[in-house]
mmCIF file of C-alpha atoms in Angstrom:
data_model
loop_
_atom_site.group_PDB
_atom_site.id
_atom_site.type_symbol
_atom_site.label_atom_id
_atom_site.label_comp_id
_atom_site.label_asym_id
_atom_site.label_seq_id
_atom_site.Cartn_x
_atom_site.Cartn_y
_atom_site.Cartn_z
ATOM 1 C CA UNK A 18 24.027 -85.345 -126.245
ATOM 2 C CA UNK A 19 25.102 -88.442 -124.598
ATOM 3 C CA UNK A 20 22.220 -90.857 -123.860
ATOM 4 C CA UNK A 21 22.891 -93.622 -121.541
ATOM 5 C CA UNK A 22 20.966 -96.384 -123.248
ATOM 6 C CA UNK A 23 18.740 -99.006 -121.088
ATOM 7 C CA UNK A 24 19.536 -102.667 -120.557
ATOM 8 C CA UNK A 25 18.693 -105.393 -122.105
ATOM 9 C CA UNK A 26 16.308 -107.714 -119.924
ATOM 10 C CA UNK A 27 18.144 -110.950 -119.878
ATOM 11 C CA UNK A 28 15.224 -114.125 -120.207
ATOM 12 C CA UNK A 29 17.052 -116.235 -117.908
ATOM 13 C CA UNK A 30 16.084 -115.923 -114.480
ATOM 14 C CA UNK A 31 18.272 -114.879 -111.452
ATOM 15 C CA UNK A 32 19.760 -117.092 -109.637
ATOM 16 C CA UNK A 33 18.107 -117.194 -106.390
ATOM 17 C CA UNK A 34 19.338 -115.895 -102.587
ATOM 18 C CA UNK A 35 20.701 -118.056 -100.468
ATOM 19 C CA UNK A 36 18.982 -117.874 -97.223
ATOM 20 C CA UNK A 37 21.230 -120.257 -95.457
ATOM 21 C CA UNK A 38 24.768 -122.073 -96.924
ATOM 22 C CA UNK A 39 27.215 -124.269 -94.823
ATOM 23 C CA UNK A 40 29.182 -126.715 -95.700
ATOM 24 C CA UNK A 41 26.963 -129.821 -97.508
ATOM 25 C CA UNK A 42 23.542 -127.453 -96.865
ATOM 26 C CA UNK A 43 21.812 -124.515 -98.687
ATOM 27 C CA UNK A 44 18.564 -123.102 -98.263
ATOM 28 C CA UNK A 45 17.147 -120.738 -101.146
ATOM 29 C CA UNK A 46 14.145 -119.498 -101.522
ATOM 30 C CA UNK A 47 13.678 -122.808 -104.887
ATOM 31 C CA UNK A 48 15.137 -125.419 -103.297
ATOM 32 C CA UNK A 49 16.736 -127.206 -99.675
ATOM 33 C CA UNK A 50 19.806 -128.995 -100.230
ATOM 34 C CA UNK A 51 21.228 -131.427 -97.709
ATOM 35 C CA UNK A 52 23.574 -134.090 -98.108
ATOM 36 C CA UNK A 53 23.573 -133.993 -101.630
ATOM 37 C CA UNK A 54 19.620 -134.882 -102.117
ATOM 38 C CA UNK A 55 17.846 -131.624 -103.354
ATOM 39 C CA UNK A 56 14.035 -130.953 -102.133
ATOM 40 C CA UNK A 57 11.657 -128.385 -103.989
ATOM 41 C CA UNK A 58 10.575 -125.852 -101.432
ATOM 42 C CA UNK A 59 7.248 -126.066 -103.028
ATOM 43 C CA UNK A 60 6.898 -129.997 -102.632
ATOM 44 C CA UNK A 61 7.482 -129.865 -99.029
ATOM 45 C CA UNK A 62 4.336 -129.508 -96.713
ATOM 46 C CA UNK A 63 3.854 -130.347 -92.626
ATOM 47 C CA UNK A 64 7.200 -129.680 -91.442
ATOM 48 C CA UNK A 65 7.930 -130.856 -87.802
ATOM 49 C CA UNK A 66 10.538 -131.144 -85.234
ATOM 50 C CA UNK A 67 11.304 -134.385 -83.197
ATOM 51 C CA UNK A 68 14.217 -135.353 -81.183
ATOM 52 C CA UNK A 69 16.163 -138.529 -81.874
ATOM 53 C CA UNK A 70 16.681 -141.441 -80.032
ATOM 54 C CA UNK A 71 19.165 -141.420 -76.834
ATOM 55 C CA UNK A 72 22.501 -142.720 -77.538
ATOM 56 C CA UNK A 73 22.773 -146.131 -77.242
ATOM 57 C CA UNK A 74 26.223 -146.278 -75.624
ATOM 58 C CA UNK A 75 24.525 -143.672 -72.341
ATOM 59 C CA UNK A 76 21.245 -146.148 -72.276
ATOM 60 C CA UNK A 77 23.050 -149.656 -71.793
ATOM 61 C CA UNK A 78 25.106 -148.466 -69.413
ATOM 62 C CA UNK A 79 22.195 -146.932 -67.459
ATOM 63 C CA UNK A 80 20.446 -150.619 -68.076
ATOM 64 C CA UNK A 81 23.901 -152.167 -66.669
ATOM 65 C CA UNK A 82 24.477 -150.616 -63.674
ATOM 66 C CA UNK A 83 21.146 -150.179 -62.689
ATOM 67 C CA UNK A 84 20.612 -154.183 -62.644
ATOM 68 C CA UNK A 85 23.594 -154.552 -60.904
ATOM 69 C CA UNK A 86 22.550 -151.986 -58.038
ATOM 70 C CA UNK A 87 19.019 -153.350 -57.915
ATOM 71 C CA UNK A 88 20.719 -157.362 -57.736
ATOM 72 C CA UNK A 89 22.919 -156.157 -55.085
ATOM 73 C CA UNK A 90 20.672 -154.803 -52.995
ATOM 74 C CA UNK A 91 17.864 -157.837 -53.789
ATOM 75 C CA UNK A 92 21.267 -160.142 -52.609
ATOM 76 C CA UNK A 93 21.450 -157.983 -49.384
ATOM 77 C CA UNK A 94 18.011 -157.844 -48.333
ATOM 78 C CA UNK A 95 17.354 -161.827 -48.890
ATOM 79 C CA UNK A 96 20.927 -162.690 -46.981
ATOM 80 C CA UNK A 97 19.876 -161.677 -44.011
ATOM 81 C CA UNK A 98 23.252 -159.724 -43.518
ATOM 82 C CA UNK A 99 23.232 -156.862 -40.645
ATOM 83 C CA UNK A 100 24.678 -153.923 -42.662
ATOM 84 C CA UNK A 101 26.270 -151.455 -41.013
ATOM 85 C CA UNK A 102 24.958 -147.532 -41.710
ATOM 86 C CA UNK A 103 28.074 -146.638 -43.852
ATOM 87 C CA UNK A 104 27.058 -149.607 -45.755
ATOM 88 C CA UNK A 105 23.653 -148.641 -46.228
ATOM 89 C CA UNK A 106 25.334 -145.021 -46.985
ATOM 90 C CA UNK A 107 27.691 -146.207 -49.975
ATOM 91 C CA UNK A 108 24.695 -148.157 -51.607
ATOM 92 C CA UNK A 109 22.818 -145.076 -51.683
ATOM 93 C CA UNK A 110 25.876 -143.135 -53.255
ATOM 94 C CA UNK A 111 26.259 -145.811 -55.616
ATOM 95 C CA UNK A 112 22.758 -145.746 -56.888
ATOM 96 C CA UNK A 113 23.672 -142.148 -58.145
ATOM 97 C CA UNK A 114 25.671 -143.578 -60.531
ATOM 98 C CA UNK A 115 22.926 -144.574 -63.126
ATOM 99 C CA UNK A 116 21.865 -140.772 -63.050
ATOM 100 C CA UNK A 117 25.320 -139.505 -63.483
ATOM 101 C CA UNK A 118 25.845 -141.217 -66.043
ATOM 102 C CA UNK A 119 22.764 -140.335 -67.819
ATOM 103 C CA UNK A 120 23.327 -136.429 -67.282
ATOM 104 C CA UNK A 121 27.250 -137.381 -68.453
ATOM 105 C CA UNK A 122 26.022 -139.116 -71.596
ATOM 106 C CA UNK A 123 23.832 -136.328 -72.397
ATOM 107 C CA UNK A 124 25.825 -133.826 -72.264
ATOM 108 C CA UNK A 125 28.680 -135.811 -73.817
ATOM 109 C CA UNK A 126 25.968 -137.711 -76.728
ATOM 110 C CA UNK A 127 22.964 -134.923 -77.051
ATOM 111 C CA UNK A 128 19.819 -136.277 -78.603
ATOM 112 C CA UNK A 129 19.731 -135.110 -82.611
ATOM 113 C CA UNK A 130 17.369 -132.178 -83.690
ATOM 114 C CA UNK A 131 15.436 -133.402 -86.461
ATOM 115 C CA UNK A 132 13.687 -131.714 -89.162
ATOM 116 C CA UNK A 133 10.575 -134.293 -90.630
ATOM 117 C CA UNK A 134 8.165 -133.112 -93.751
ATOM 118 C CA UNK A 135 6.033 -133.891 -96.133
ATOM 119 C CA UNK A 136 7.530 -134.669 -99.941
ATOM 120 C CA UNK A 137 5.870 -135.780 -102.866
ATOM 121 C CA UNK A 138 3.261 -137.701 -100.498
ATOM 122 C CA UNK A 139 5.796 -139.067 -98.489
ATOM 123 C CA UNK A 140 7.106 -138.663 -94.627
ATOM 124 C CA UNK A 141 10.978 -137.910 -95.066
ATOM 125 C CA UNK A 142 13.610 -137.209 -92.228
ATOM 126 C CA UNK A 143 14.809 -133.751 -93.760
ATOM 127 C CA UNK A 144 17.874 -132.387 -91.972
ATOM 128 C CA UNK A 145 19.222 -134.124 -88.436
ATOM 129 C CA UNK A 146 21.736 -132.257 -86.236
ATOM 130 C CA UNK A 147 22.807 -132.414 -82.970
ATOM 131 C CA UNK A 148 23.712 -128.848 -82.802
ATOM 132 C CA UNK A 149 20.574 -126.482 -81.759
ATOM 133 C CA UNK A 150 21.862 -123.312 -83.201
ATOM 134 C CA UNK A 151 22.425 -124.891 -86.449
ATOM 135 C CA UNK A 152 19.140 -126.516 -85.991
ATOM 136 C CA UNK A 153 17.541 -123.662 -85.710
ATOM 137 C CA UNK A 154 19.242 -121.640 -88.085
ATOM 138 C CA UNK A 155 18.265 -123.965 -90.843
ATOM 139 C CA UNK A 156 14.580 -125.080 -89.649
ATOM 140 C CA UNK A 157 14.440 -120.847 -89.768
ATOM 141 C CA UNK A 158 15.452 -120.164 -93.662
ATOM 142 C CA UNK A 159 13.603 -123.445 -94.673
ATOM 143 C CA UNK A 160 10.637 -121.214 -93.288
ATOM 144 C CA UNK A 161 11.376 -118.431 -94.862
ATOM 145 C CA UNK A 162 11.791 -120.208 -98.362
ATOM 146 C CA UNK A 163 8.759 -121.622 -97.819
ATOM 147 C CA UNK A 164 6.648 -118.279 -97.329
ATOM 148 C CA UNK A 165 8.829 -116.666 -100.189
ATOM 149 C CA UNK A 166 7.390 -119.426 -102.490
ATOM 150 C CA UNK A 167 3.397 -119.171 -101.044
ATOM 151 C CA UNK A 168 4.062 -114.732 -102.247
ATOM 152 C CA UNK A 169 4.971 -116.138 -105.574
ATOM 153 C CA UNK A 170 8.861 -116.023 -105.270
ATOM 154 C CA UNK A 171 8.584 -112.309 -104.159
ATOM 155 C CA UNK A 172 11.232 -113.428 -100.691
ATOM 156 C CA UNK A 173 14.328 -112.262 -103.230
ATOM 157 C CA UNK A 174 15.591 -108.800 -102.617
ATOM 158 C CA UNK A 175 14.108 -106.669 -105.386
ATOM 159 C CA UNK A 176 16.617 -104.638 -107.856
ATOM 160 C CA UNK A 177 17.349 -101.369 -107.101
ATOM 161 C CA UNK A 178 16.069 -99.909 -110.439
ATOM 162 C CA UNK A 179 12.641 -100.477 -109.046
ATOM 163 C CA UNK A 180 13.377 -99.614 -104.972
ATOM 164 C CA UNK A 181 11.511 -97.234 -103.480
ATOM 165 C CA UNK A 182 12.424 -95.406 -100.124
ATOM 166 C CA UNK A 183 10.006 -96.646 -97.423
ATOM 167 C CA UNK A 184 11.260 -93.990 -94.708
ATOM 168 C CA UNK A 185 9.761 -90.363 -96.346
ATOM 169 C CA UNK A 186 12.010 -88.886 -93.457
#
């Protein structure tokens, strides 16, 4: 009779799931790792989203040519000048400028994503990206790691020793 004998139950722990790894950030269900500084799941509280500032570049030259419209046309109206309706015509084009360049430096420059919590008491800029998607992605398993922790660490995939088939049909 050949007996197949049990397993040994091994006292460390497993390693836990990844719920999210790119380069220089993993989520798991113990810990958030960004950047090289690690955060306990369970010492993170209040998460919230914010956008970033505007890029600086897109904003001065918005500042820039806007006070240059606005002191041309303050020069205009206090000279007295007759302008002529393709005059009037080209200042109007020309004050489309400070909104093209804001939609240009927008799209070029987005606004950062930003991920701000609770740790240990204090308000901490998690994770910042400028990418949604990855945003999202991460804001997501950082979620899920936390509810995994509030079941008492039962988010990891349980062994298939002790599996049972949910689907009877």
């Amino acid at each position: 009779m050949n007996a197949t004998r049990p397993q040994p139950i091994s006292s460390a722990s497993p390693s836990p799931t990844p719920l999210y790894r790119q380069p220089g950030i993993l989520v798991t269900s113990e810990a958030f790792v960004v950047a090289g500084r690690r955060f306990p799941v369970r010492d993170l509280s209040n998460l919230r989203t914010a956008r970033g500032p505007h890029d600086r570049l897109t904003m001065r030259s918005v500042l820039v040519t806007g006070a240059i419209l606005g002191s041309v046309g303050i020069a205009l109206s206090f000279s007295g000048a007759r302008l002529s309706p393709t005059a009037f015509l080209l200042l109007g084009a020309a004050a489309f400028v400070p909104i093209a360049l804001v939609s240009f430096g927008h799209r070029m420059r987005p606004r950062a994503y930003e991920l701000w919590g609770d740790y240990r008491g204090m308000t901490v800029l998690l994770f910042s990206s400028d990418e949604e998607r990855e945003y999202g992605q991460v804001t997501r398993a950082l979620l899920r790691a936390q509810e995994a922790d509030r079941m008492g660490g039962m988010g990891s995939p349980v062994s298939n020793v002790f599996s049972a088939n949910l689907y009877p049909w």
